[in-house]
Tab-separated table of C-alpha atoms and ligand atoms in Angstrom:
chain	number	residue	atom	x	y	z
A	10	MET	CA	0.000	0.000	0.000
A	11	ASP	CA	1.282	3.455	-0.884
A	12	SER	CA	1.415	6.548	1.287
A	13	ILE	CA	1.746	10.215	0.475
A	14	VAL	CA	4.366	12.233	2.280
A	15	VAL	CA	3.956	15.996	2.455
A	16	GLN	CA	6.407	18.593	3.821
A	17	GLY	CA	4.404	21.555	5.035
A	18	GLY	CA	5.046	25.240	4.549
A	19	GLY	CA	5.482	27.718	1.768
A	20	PRO	CA	3.038	29.363	-0.588
A	21	LEU	CA	1.771	27.628	-3.722
A	22	ASN	CA	1.873	29.364	-7.088
A	23	GLY	CA	1.008	28.353	-10.622
A	24	GLN	CA	-1.738	26.493	-12.436
A	25	ILE	CA	-3.605	23.241	-11.812
A	26	PRO	CA	-5.635	21.629	-14.601
A	27	ILE	CA	-9.005	20.266	-13.466
A	28	ALA	CA	-10.177	16.909	-14.832
A	29	GLY	CA	-13.606	15.724	-15.954
A	30	ALA	CA	-15.968	14.902	-13.099
A	31	LYS	CA	-15.730	11.442	-11.582
A	32	ASN	CA	-19.359	11.536	-10.483
A	33	ALA	CA	-20.561	12.646	-13.920
A	34	CYS	CA	-18.500	9.995	-15.697
A	35	LEU	CA	-19.824	7.283	-13.375
A	36	THR	CA	-23.400	8.034	-14.445
A	37	LEU	CA	-22.603	8.745	-18.114
A	38	MET	CA	-20.902	5.373	-18.572
A	39	PRO	CA	-23.959	3.221	-17.702
A	40	ALA	CA	-25.946	5.274	-20.233
A	41	THR	CA	-24.192	3.138	-22.856
A	42	LEU	CA	-26.528	0.306	-21.788
A	43	LEU	CA	-29.451	2.323	-23.163
A	44	SER	CA	-28.335	2.105	-26.786
A	45	GLU	CA	-27.139	-0.463	-29.321
A	46	GLU	CA	-24.965	2.276	-30.840
A	47	PRO	CA	-21.575	3.522	-29.547
A	48	LEU	CA	-21.310	6.142	-26.811
A	49	THR	CA	-17.975	7.934	-26.570
A	50	LEU	CA	-17.008	10.069	-23.595
A	51	THR	CA	-14.182	12.589	-23.847
A	52	ASN	CA	-12.535	14.465	-20.936
A	53	ALA	CA	-12.942	11.348	-18.760
A	54	PRO	CA	-10.881	11.391	-15.542
A	55	ARG	CA	-8.216	8.711	-15.022
A	56	LEU	CA	-9.332	7.114	-11.784
A	57	SER	CA	-9.742	3.698	-10.231
A	58	ASP	CA	-13.527	4.251	-9.873
A	59	ILE	CA	-13.737	4.640	-13.655
A	60	LYS	CA	-11.830	1.352	-14.021
A	61	THR	CA	-14.327	-0.298	-11.672
A	62	MET	CA	-17.264	0.972	-13.750
A	63	THR	CA	-15.467	-0.241	-16.910
A	64	GLU	CA	-15.070	-3.685	-15.349
A	65	LEU	CA	-18.745	-3.757	-14.352
A	66	LEU	CA	-20.034	-2.697	-17.773
A	67	GLN	CA	-17.734	-5.209	-19.475
A	68	SER	CA	-19.144	-7.935	-17.228
A	69	LEU	CA	-22.574	-6.975	-18.568
A	70	GLY	CA	-21.387	-7.292	-22.172
A	71	ALA	CA	-20.270	-3.785	-23.101
A	72	GLU	CA	-17.196	-3.341	-25.278
A	73	ILE	CA	-15.043	-0.536	-23.927
A	74	THR	CA	-11.905	0.896	-25.442
A	75	SER	CA	-9.953	3.338	-23.377
A	76	MET	CA	-7.894	5.800	-25.429
A	77	GLN	CA	-5.591	8.779	-24.790
A	78	GLU	CA	-4.493	7.320	-21.454
A	79	GLY	CA	-8.093	6.939	-20.343
A	80	GLN	CA	-9.323	10.404	-21.268
A	81	VAL	CA	-11.507	8.935	-24.001
A	82	GLN	CA	-13.816	6.021	-23.233
A	83	ALA	CA	-15.377	4.521	-26.349
A	84	MET	CA	-18.227	2.199	-25.343
A	85	SER	CA	-20.573	0.009	-27.295
A	86	CYS	CA	-23.287	-2.262	-26.031
A	87	HIS	CA	-24.984	-4.073	-28.879
A	88	GLY	CA	-26.723	-7.428	-28.986
A	89	THR	CA	-27.497	-9.590	-25.996
A	90	ILE	CA	-26.334	-8.406	-22.621
A	91	ASN	CA	-26.010	-9.949	-19.198
A	92	THR	CA	-28.477	-8.423	-16.719
A	93	ARG	CA	-26.762	-9.470	-13.470
A	94	ALA	CA	-24.369	-7.055	-11.758
A	95	GLU	CA	-22.280	-9.209	-9.435
A	96	TYR	CA	-21.508	-8.404	-5.803
A	97	ASP	CA	-17.763	-8.840	-6.388
A	98	ILE	CA	-17.689	-5.672	-8.505
A	99	VAL	CA	-20.650	-3.750	-7.049
A	100	ARG	CA	-19.270	-3.915	-3.490
A	101	LYS	CA	-16.212	-1.911	-4.573
A	102	MET	CA	-18.237	1.171	-5.395
A	103	ARG	CA	-21.748	2.387	-4.578
A	104	ALA	CA	-22.131	4.097	-7.974
A	105	SER	CA	-22.362	0.582	-9.478
A	106	ASN	CA	-26.053	0.823	-8.593
A	107	LEU	CA	-26.412	3.190	-11.568
A	108	VAL	CA	-26.704	0.194	-13.911
A	109	LEU	CA	-30.069	-0.753	-12.380
A	110	GLY	CA	-32.210	1.823	-14.222
A	111	PRO	CA	-30.561	1.370	-17.640
A	112	LEU	CA	-30.622	-2.472	-17.448
A	113	LEU	CA	-34.274	-2.497	-16.486
A	114	ALA	CA	-35.126	0.007	-19.229
A	115	ARG	CA	-33.292	-1.966	-21.899
A	116	GLU	CA	-34.047	-5.578	-20.971
A	117	GLY	CA	-37.074	-5.346	-18.698
A	118	VAL	CA	-35.137	-7.304	-16.056
A	119	ALA	CA	-32.108	-6.688	-13.846
A	120	GLU	CA	-30.352	-8.297	-10.919
A	121	VAL	CA	-28.108	-5.863	-9.152
A	122	SER	CA	-26.269	-6.598	-5.945
A	123	LEU	CA	-26.874	-4.118	-3.143
A	124	PRO	CA	-23.648	-2.163	-2.702
A	125	GLY	CA	-23.423	-2.856	1.015
A	126	GLY	CA	-21.921	-0.725	3.771
A	127	CYS	CA	-20.028	2.413	3.102
A	128	ALA	CA	-17.636	4.264	5.380
A	129	ILE	CA	-19.637	7.505	5.327
A	130	GLY	CA	-23.075	6.144	6.143
A	131	ALA	CA	-25.767	3.570	5.472
A	132	ARG	CA	-26.752	4.862	2.004
A	133	PRO	CA	-29.794	2.694	1.249
A	134	MET	CA	-31.463	2.423	-2.186
A	135	ASP	CA	-35.122	2.840	-1.249
A	136	ILE	CA	-35.583	6.066	-3.237
A	137	HIS	CA	-34.299	4.314	-6.385
A	138	THR	CA	-36.431	1.223	-5.924
A	139	ASP	CA	-39.606	3.082	-4.874
A	140	GLY	CA	-39.350	5.185	-8.056
A	141	LEU	CA	-38.811	2.170	-10.295
A	142	THR	CA	-41.718	0.400	-8.589
A	143	LEU	CA	-43.989	3.314	-9.498
A	144	MET	CA	-42.782	2.835	-13.085
A	145	GLY	CA	-44.137	-0.712	-13.050
A	146	ALA	CA	-41.154	-2.684	-11.807
A	147	ASP	CA	-41.568	-5.530	-9.393
A	148	ILE	CA	-38.490	-5.453	-7.138
A	149	GLU	CA	-37.536	-8.031	-4.552
A	150	LEU	CA	-34.457	-8.324	-2.378
A	151	ARG	CA	-33.088	-11.898	-2.410
A	152	ASP	CA	-29.593	-13.195	-1.580
A	153	GLY	CA	-28.273	-9.616	-1.317
A	154	TYR	CA	-29.438	-8.821	-4.838
A	155	LEU	CA	-32.250	-6.582	-6.052
A	156	HIS	CA	-34.242	-8.687	-8.515
A	157	ALA	CA	-36.213	-6.289	-10.711
A	158	LYS	CA	-38.691	-7.045	-13.465
A	159	ALA	CA	-40.774	-4.572	-15.483
A	160	ALA	CA	-44.429	-5.570	-15.853
A	161	GLY	CA	-45.068	-6.442	-19.519
A	162	GLY	CA	-41.312	-6.203	-20.211
A	163	ARG	CA	-41.227	-2.397	-20.402
A	164	LEU	CA	-41.242	0.320	-17.764
A	165	LYS	CA	-43.986	2.916	-17.941
A	166	GLY	CA	-43.947	6.621	-17.153
A	167	ALA	CA	-44.986	7.779	-13.679
A	168	VAL	CA	-45.039	10.830	-11.458
A	169	ILE	CA	-42.428	10.292	-8.756
A	170	ASP	CA	-42.074	12.518	-5.711
A	171	PHE	CA	-38.717	11.953	-4.075
A	172	PRO	CA	-38.630	12.259	-0.257
A	173	PHE	CA	-35.057	13.574	-0.629
A	174	ALA	CA	-33.216	14.969	-3.664
A	175	SER	CA	-30.998	11.907	-4.098
A	176	VAL	CA	-28.385	12.307	-6.816
A	177	GLY	CA	-28.119	8.622	-7.690
A	178	ALA	CA	-31.870	8.036	-7.644
A	179	THR	CA	-32.440	11.021	-9.949
A	180	GLU	CA	-29.856	9.604	-12.369
A	181	ASN	CA	-31.200	6.051	-12.223
A	182	ILE	CA	-34.828	7.107	-12.769
A	183	MET	CA	-33.869	9.584	-15.491
A	184	MET	CA	-32.029	6.878	-17.450
A	185	ALA	CA	-34.800	4.333	-16.883
A	186	ALA	CA	-37.449	6.825	-18.048
A	187	THR	CA	-35.741	7.577	-21.381
A	188	LEU	CA	-36.936	4.218	-22.767
A	189	ALA	CA	-40.148	3.858	-20.732
A	190	LYS	CA	-43.582	4.031	-22.284
A	191	GLY	CA	-45.061	7.470	-21.617
A	192	THR	CA	-43.999	10.421	-19.530
A	193	THR	CA	-42.128	10.397	-16.230
A	194	VAL	CA	-41.949	13.381	-13.911
A	195	ILE	CA	-39.413	13.435	-11.073
A	196	ASN	CA	-40.357	15.939	-8.371
A	197	ASN	CA	-37.802	17.024	-5.764
A	198	ALA	CA	-35.118	15.878	-8.201
A	199	ALA	CA	-31.452	16.533	-7.496
A	200	ARG	CA	-30.087	19.595	-9.320
A	201	GLU	CA	-26.361	18.807	-9.375
A	202	PRO	CA	-24.333	19.792	-12.494
A	203	GLU	CA	-23.670	16.059	-13.034
A	204	ILE	CA	-27.443	15.564	-13.526
A	205	VAL	CA	-27.498	18.316	-16.152
A	206	ASP	CA	-24.475	16.717	-17.827
A	207	LEU	CA	-26.234	13.343	-17.946
A	208	ALA	CA	-29.371	14.967	-19.381
A	209	ASP	CA	-27.262	16.739	-22.042
A	210	CYS	CA	-25.673	13.439	-23.056
A	211	LEU	CA	-29.008	11.582	-23.094
A	212	ARG	CA	-30.527	14.333	-25.264
A	213	LYS	CA	-27.642	13.857	-27.736
A	214	MET	CA	-28.633	10.180	-27.751
A	215	GLY	CA	-32.191	11.168	-28.688
A	216	ALA	CA	-33.850	11.263	-25.263
A	217	GLN	CA	-36.542	13.827	-24.533
A	218	ILE	CA	-35.767	15.471	-21.213
A	219	GLU	CA	-36.729	18.866	-19.810
A	220	GLY	CA	-36.230	20.584	-16.488
A	221	ASP	CA	-32.819	19.149	-15.536
A	222	GLY	CA	-31.074	21.590	-13.209
A	223	THR	CA	-34.447	22.332	-11.566
A	224	SER	CA	-36.357	20.294	-8.956
A	225	SER	CA	-38.782	18.891	-11.513
A	226	ILE	CA	-37.532	16.843	-14.441
A	227	THR	CA	-39.840	15.578	-17.187
A	228	ILE	CA	-38.805	12.698	-19.421
A	229	GLN	CA	-40.863	11.606	-22.396
A	230	GLY	CA	-39.954	7.976	-23.162
A	231	VAL	CA	-38.820	7.009	-26.671
A	232	ASP	CA	-38.494	3.584	-28.358
A	233	SER	CA	-34.730	3.629	-28.820
A	234	LEU	CA	-31.688	5.797	-28.320
A	235	ASN	CA	-28.802	6.396	-30.696
A	236	GLY	CA	-25.057	6.785	-30.147
A	237	ALA	CA	-23.314	10.043	-29.239
A	238	THR	CA	-20.038	11.672	-28.292
A	239	HIS	CA	-20.011	13.736	-25.126
A	240	PRO	CA	-17.377	15.620	-23.083
A	241	VAL	CA	-17.600	15.006	-19.313
A	242	VAL	CA	-18.294	18.203	-17.325
A	243	THR	CA	-15.486	19.670	-15.156
A	244	ASP	CA	-15.094	18.069	-11.722
A	245	ARG	CA	-16.405	20.693	-9.281
A	246	ILE	CA	-15.159	18.683	-6.292
A	247	GLU	CA	-11.603	18.400	-7.614
A	248	LEU	CA	-11.888	22.110	-8.460
A	249	GLY	CA	-13.002	23.066	-4.940
A	250	THR	CA	-10.337	20.843	-3.390
A	251	TYR	CA	-7.480	22.509	-5.263
A	252	MET	CA	-8.987	25.981	-4.682
A	253	LEU	CA	-8.346	25.283	-1.016
A	254	ALA	CA	-4.619	24.648	-1.578
A	255	PRO	CA	-3.612	28.348	-1.983
A	256	ALA	CA	-6.315	29.283	0.548
A	257	ILE	CA	-4.580	27.120	3.166
A	258	CYS	CA	-0.944	27.657	2.160
A	259	GLY	CA	-0.934	31.169	0.680
A	260	GLY	CA	0.175	32.044	-2.851
A	261	GLU	CA	-1.909	32.340	-5.992
A	262	VAL	CA	-3.172	29.401	-8.039
A	263	GLU	CA	-5.202	29.321	-11.236
A	264	LEU	CA	-7.532	26.352	-11.635
A	265	LEU	CA	-7.720	25.652	-15.349
A	266	GLY	CA	-11.228	24.872	-16.579
A	267	GLY	CA	-12.849	26.073	-13.336
A	268	LYS	CA	-16.162	27.936	-13.453
A	269	LEU	CA	-17.918	29.927	-10.717
A	270	SER	CA	-21.284	28.381	-11.615
A	271	LEU	CA	-19.965	24.974	-10.475
A	272	VAL	CA	-18.876	26.163	-7.034
A	273	GLY	CA	-21.172	29.103	-6.115
A	274	ALA	CA	-22.073	28.223	-2.511
A	275	PHE	CA	-18.509	27.076	-1.822
A	276	CYS	CA	-17.101	30.407	-3.131
A	277	GLU	CA	-19.453	32.358	-0.830
A	278	LYS	CA	-17.907	30.564	2.145
A	279	LEU	CA	-14.387	31.100	0.809
A	280	ASP	CA	-15.161	34.807	0.470
A	281	ALA	CA	-16.388	34.927	4.073
A	282	ALA	CA	-13.174	33.151	5.142
A	283	GLY	CA	-11.127	35.869	3.445
A	284	ILE	CA	-10.244	34.084	0.205
A	285	ASP	CA	-10.565	35.878	-3.145
A	286	VAL	CA	-11.780	33.950	-6.185
A	287	THR	CA	-11.830	35.618	-9.595
A	288	GLU	CA	-12.820	34.288	-12.976
A	289	THR	CA	-10.090	34.401	-15.650
A	290	ASP	CA	-10.334	33.448	-19.308
A	291	LYS	CA	-8.832	30.041	-18.458
A	292	GLY	CA	-10.572	29.266	-15.177
A	293	LEU	CA	-10.533	30.559	-11.608
A	294	MET	CA	-7.758	32.403	-9.758
A	295	VAL	CA	-7.598	31.919	-6.000
A	296	LYS	CA	-5.589	33.775	-3.347
A	297	ARG	CA	-5.929	34.940	0.233
A	298	ARG	CA	-7.103	38.525	0.770
A	299	GLY	CA	-4.894	39.040	3.813
A	300	ASP	CA	-2.818	36.893	6.152
A	301	GLU	CA	-5.698	35.704	8.237
A	302	ILE	CA	-8.284	32.995	7.550
A	303	LYS	CA	-11.607	33.912	9.152
A	304	ALA	CA	-13.873	31.381	10.867
A	305	VAL	CA	-17.102	30.578	8.969
A	306	ASP	CA	-20.062	28.267	9.615
A	307	VAL	CA	-20.859	25.705	6.936
A	308	THR	CA	-23.904	23.484	6.410
A	309	THR	CA	-23.824	20.846	3.708
A	310	GLU	CA	-26.870	20.653	1.421
A	311	PRO	CA	-27.857	19.264	-1.948
A	312	PHE	CA	-26.770	21.456	-4.908
A	313	PRO	CA	-26.830	24.474	-5.166
A	314	GLY	CA	-25.911	24.364	-1.451
A	315	PHE	CA	-22.465	23.654	-0.007
A	316	PRO	CA	-21.410	20.161	-1.191
A	317	THR	CA	-20.858	17.400	1.333
A	318	ASP	CA	-17.971	16.258	-0.867
A	319	LEU	CA	-16.060	19.456	0.060
A	320	GLN	CA	-16.840	19.424	3.795
A	321	ALA	CA	-13.672	17.550	4.870
A	322	GLN	CA	-11.405	19.799	2.786
A	323	MET	CA	-13.129	22.953	4.121
A	324	MET	CA	-12.563	21.667	7.641
A	325	ALA	CA	-8.825	21.465	6.900
A	326	LEU	CA	-8.908	25.191	6.029
A	327	LEU	CA	-10.910	26.162	9.115
A	328	CYS	CA	-8.485	24.348	11.451
A	329	THR	CA	-6.186	27.400	11.230
A	330	ALA	CA	-8.874	30.095	11.027
A	331	ASN	CA	-9.123	32.912	13.544
A	332	GLY	CA	-12.097	31.915	15.689
A	333	THR	CA	-14.591	29.089	15.929
A	334	SER	CA	-16.424	27.545	12.964
A	335	VAL	CA	-19.396	25.210	13.109
A	336	LEU	CA	-19.744	22.600	10.354
A	337	GLU	CA	-23.054	20.815	10.032
A	338	GLU	CA	-23.212	17.654	7.918
A	339	LYS	CA	-26.749	17.189	6.653
A	340	ILE	CA	-26.272	14.643	3.851
A	341	PHE	CA	-24.414	11.744	5.458
A	342	GLU	CA	-24.659	10.606	9.048
A	343	ASN	CA	-21.045	9.585	9.561
A	344	ARG	CA	-18.847	11.945	7.651
A	345	PHE	CA	-16.417	13.385	10.194
A	346	MET	CA	-13.887	10.568	10.233
A	347	HIS	CA	-11.188	13.009	9.151
A	348	ALA	CA	-11.684	14.962	12.421
A	349	PRO	CA	-9.732	12.552	14.695
A	350	GLU	CA	-6.912	12.528	12.142
A	351	LEU	CA	-6.834	16.347	11.986
A	352	ILE	CA	-6.812	16.367	15.803
A	353	ARG	CA	-3.637	14.246	15.642
A	354	MET	CA	-2.156	17.164	13.690
A	355	GLY	CA	-3.013	19.604	16.495
A	356	ALA	CA	-6.478	20.739	15.350
A	357	GLU	CA	-9.115	21.578	17.963
A	358	ILE	CA	-12.317	19.877	16.840
A	359	ASP	CA	-15.292	18.747	18.843
A	360	VAL	CA	-17.701	16.404	17.053
A	361	SER	CA	-21.203	15.872	18.334
A	362	GLY	CA	-23.590	13.982	16.067
A	363	GLY	CA	-23.753	15.770	12.729
A	364	THR	CA	-22.001	18.896	14.010
A	365	ALA	CA	-18.292	19.606	14.218
A	366	THR	CA	-17.051	22.674	16.087
A	367	VAL	CA	-13.611	23.741	14.929
A	368	THR	CA	-11.581	26.230	16.950
A	369	GLY	CA	-8.738	27.576	14.891
A	370	VAL	CA	-5.146	27.048	16.002
A	371	LYS	CA	-2.117	29.072	14.809
A	372	LYS	CA	-0.440	26.161	13.033
A	373	LEU	CA	-1.057	22.453	12.471
A	374	LYS	CA	1.792	20.033	13.067
A	375	GLY	CA	2.790	17.222	10.731
A	376	ALA	CA	1.920	13.676	11.836
A	377	PRO	CA	1.331	10.190	10.446
A	378	VAL	CA	-2.394	10.017	9.632
A	379	MET	CA	-4.722	7.573	7.967
A	380	ALA	CA	-7.111	8.225	5.073
A	381	THR	CA	-10.561	6.841	5.850
A	382	ASP	CA	-12.431	7.776	2.687
A	383	LEU	CA	-11.889	9.618	-0.563
A	384	ARG	CA	-12.542	13.221	0.497
A	385	ALA	CA	-11.099	12.700	3.983
A	386	SER	CA	-7.817	11.583	2.447
A	387	VAL	CA	-7.384	14.733	0.391
A	388	SER	CA	-8.306	16.923	3.368
A	389	LEU	CA	-5.349	15.398	5.241
A	390	ILE	CA	-3.044	16.218	2.332
A	391	LEU	CA	-4.293	19.831	2.334
A	392	ALA	CA	-3.780	20.032	6.081
A	393	GLY	CA	-0.289	18.555	5.679
A	394	LEU	CA	0.629	21.203	3.091
A	395	ALA	CA	0.078	23.916	5.685
A	396	ALA	CA	1.418	22.054	8.721
A	397	GLU	CA	4.833	22.353	10.320
A	398	GLY	CA	7.010	19.383	9.417
A	399	GLU	CA	6.141	16.115	7.715
A	400	THR	CA	2.738	14.494	7.298
A	401	LYS	CA	2.446	10.934	6.067
A	402	VAL	CA	-1.014	9.973	4.792
A	403	SER	CA	-1.435	6.208	4.549
A	404	ARG	CA	-4.108	4.144	2.749
A	405	VAL	CA	-4.070	6.423	-0.276
A	406	TYR	CA	-5.958	3.924	-2.412
A	407	HIS	CA	-8.990	6.001	-1.385
A	408	LEU	CA	-7.390	8.965	-3.104
A	409	ASP	CA	-6.842	7.065	-6.357
A	410	ARG	CA	-10.614	6.624	-6.597
A	411	GLY	CA	-11.189	10.333	-7.103
A	412	TYR	CA	-8.024	12.369	-7.772
A	413	GLU	CA	-5.856	11.758	-10.828
A	414	HIS	CA	-2.144	12.709	-10.633
A	415	VAL	CA	-2.524	14.391	-7.245
A	416	VAL	CA	1.232	14.444	-6.619
A	417	ARG	CA	2.015	15.834	-10.082
A	418	LYS	CA	-0.691	18.509	-9.830
A	419	LEU	CA	0.404	19.759	-6.408
A	420	GLU	CA	4.130	19.511	-7.236
A	421	GLY	CA	3.372	21.690	-10.247
A	422	VAL	CA	2.444	24.585	-7.949
A	423	GLY	CA	5.438	24.099	-5.655
A	424	ALA	CA	4.199	21.646	-3.020
A	425	LYS	CA	6.714	19.275	-1.458
A	426	ILE	CA	4.849	16.024	-1.884
A	427	GLU	CA	5.760	12.489	-2.882
A	428	ARG	CA	4.191	9.078	-3.098
A	429	VAL	CA	6.090	6.329	-1.314
A	430	LYS	CA	5.742	2.554	-1.047
A	431	ASP	CA	5.219	1.326	2.515
B	22	UD1	C1	-23.683	11.106	-4.911
B	22	UD1	C2	-22.215	11.267	-5.155
B	22	UD1	C3	-21.474	11.471	-3.841
B	22	UD1	C4	-22.091	12.623	-3.053
B	22	UD1	C5	-23.592	12.448	-2.908
B	22	UD1	C6	-24.279	13.636	-2.272
B	22	UD1	C7	-21.879	9.944	-7.152
B	22	UD1	C8	-21.264	8.741	-7.760
B	22	UD1	N1	-21.710	10.083	-5.833
B	22	UD1	O1	-23.850	9.921	-4.136
B	22	UD1	O2	-20.105	11.748	-4.122
B	22	UD1	O3	-21.510	12.688	-1.780
B	22	UD1	O4	-24.189	12.247	-4.218
B	22	UD1	O5	-23.991	14.798	-2.988
B	22	UD1	O6	-22.440	10.769	-7.823
B	22	UD1	N2	-30.442	8.027	0.377
B	22	UD1	C9	-31.464	7.255	0.868
B	22	UD1	N3	-32.095	6.378	0.033
B	22	UD1	C10	-31.743	6.257	-1.289
B	22	UD1	C11	-30.692	7.067	-1.784
B	22	UD1	C12	-30.057	7.950	-0.929
B	22	UD1	O7	-31.812	7.335	2.047
B	22	UD1	O8	-32.347	5.460	-2.008
B	22	UD1	C13	-29.725	8.950	1.293
B	22	UD1	C14	-28.273	8.533	1.488
B	22	UD1	O9	-28.139	7.591	2.503
B	22	UD1	C15	-27.613	9.834	1.836
B	22	UD1	C16	-28.409	10.866	1.042
B	22	UD1	O10	-29.637	10.224	0.700
B	22	UD1	O11	-27.749	10.115	3.203
B	22	UD1	C17	-27.715	11.371	-0.201
B	22	UD1	O12	-27.520	10.310	-1.097
B	22	UD1	P1	-27.479	10.494	-2.673
B	22	UD1	O13	-27.776	11.915	-3.060
B	22	UD1	O14	-28.288	9.403	-3.259
B	22	UD1	O15	-25.948	10.223	-2.942
B	22	UD1	P2	-25.286	9.245	-3.983
B	22	UD1	O16	-25.999	9.329	-5.285
B	22	UD1	O17	-25.052	7.921	-3.372
């Protein structure tokens, strides 16, 4: 297992290119199941989660050619396909559940393993399955698998009111509805940019979708979808993560490909913390306004609110703010596992239920720490960049799931960082 070793101190200056969004790519890839014709994605990120989705789709019968070192994924799913998504692959990544809607839409049947436990919370699938049930699917849980069958072999349109704006459920139902008979309306739909990106791609494939980016999405089912080529939207979480690097360490960094519209609520909090973000013709420029980071309160919410996927990284910033910040985690019930690790680096954090109270200290101190999940791992790297001395982050396989070339990107702006074999 590899670790990442960071020597803290010093400002960061230069440019960091931002990749295509992992979470968008993970929902765009299963869309290939909806068509007999090829679907090609450009600007794909090079990540282990994308490899896992490739493996899963191949197990279902898709042909996938990865080109330009993984930045282009050419997929084709013609002829007979396998409708069973096996536990061995699904357990590696929750987003595997995104094959359920497309498989059911295409074949009228699907067997998809439940993803199982996840470090950041229970993450059930009831919103997905309740929606598909309203569309005429009969779904049973047997042997750890969801066994789903569409009445009459084809899903039908329905009006679905989500109890919570689940990202994955919105994506699954949207894909399922493209080939259903009649019209589907999703109320209280998620509004994340990745949903809009999926809708854009599905429209290129011939789907009829309106309202994506709002809380009510309408999908008029069609008989078949065609092929398409689609660029994956910029990764707003990678963007926000690297925006925090100059915020924490000082200096001035330009995030290539960044857009304010992807990180609005996050930028408001950065502004309140004393960090300036300006749009350039290539992306976003980030630097501190003065020497001091100000304390700010943060509550995570579905988009357009502050993203849960940036909460751990924001906490790393607030550890050295002047004053006390309160972070409330409203999306996942167990997403403060980075706090005990940051405490090992000298942070003052008190966690109670879904609330973390962070009292800023002058300086963090380097320490050996352990990554517990994807976003937690990068928050420890950010903290290490600003800490005194050396920080060694172990279990970085979490990081490989969501950040391509993290060492190269941070080295490029002057960070002292290396990957070592244990
Ligand atoms: C997606 C993102 C993930 C992000 C999350 C919230 C992908 C691949 N992953 O995950 O990075 O952190 O959105 O922005 O896009 N829930 C239920 N029942 C369900 C579905 C969800 O109770 O059927 C709950 C979950 O337990 C969780 C909350 O709803 O507490 C949010 O989940 P959801 O929006 O579905 O997240 P994911 O799609 O899994």
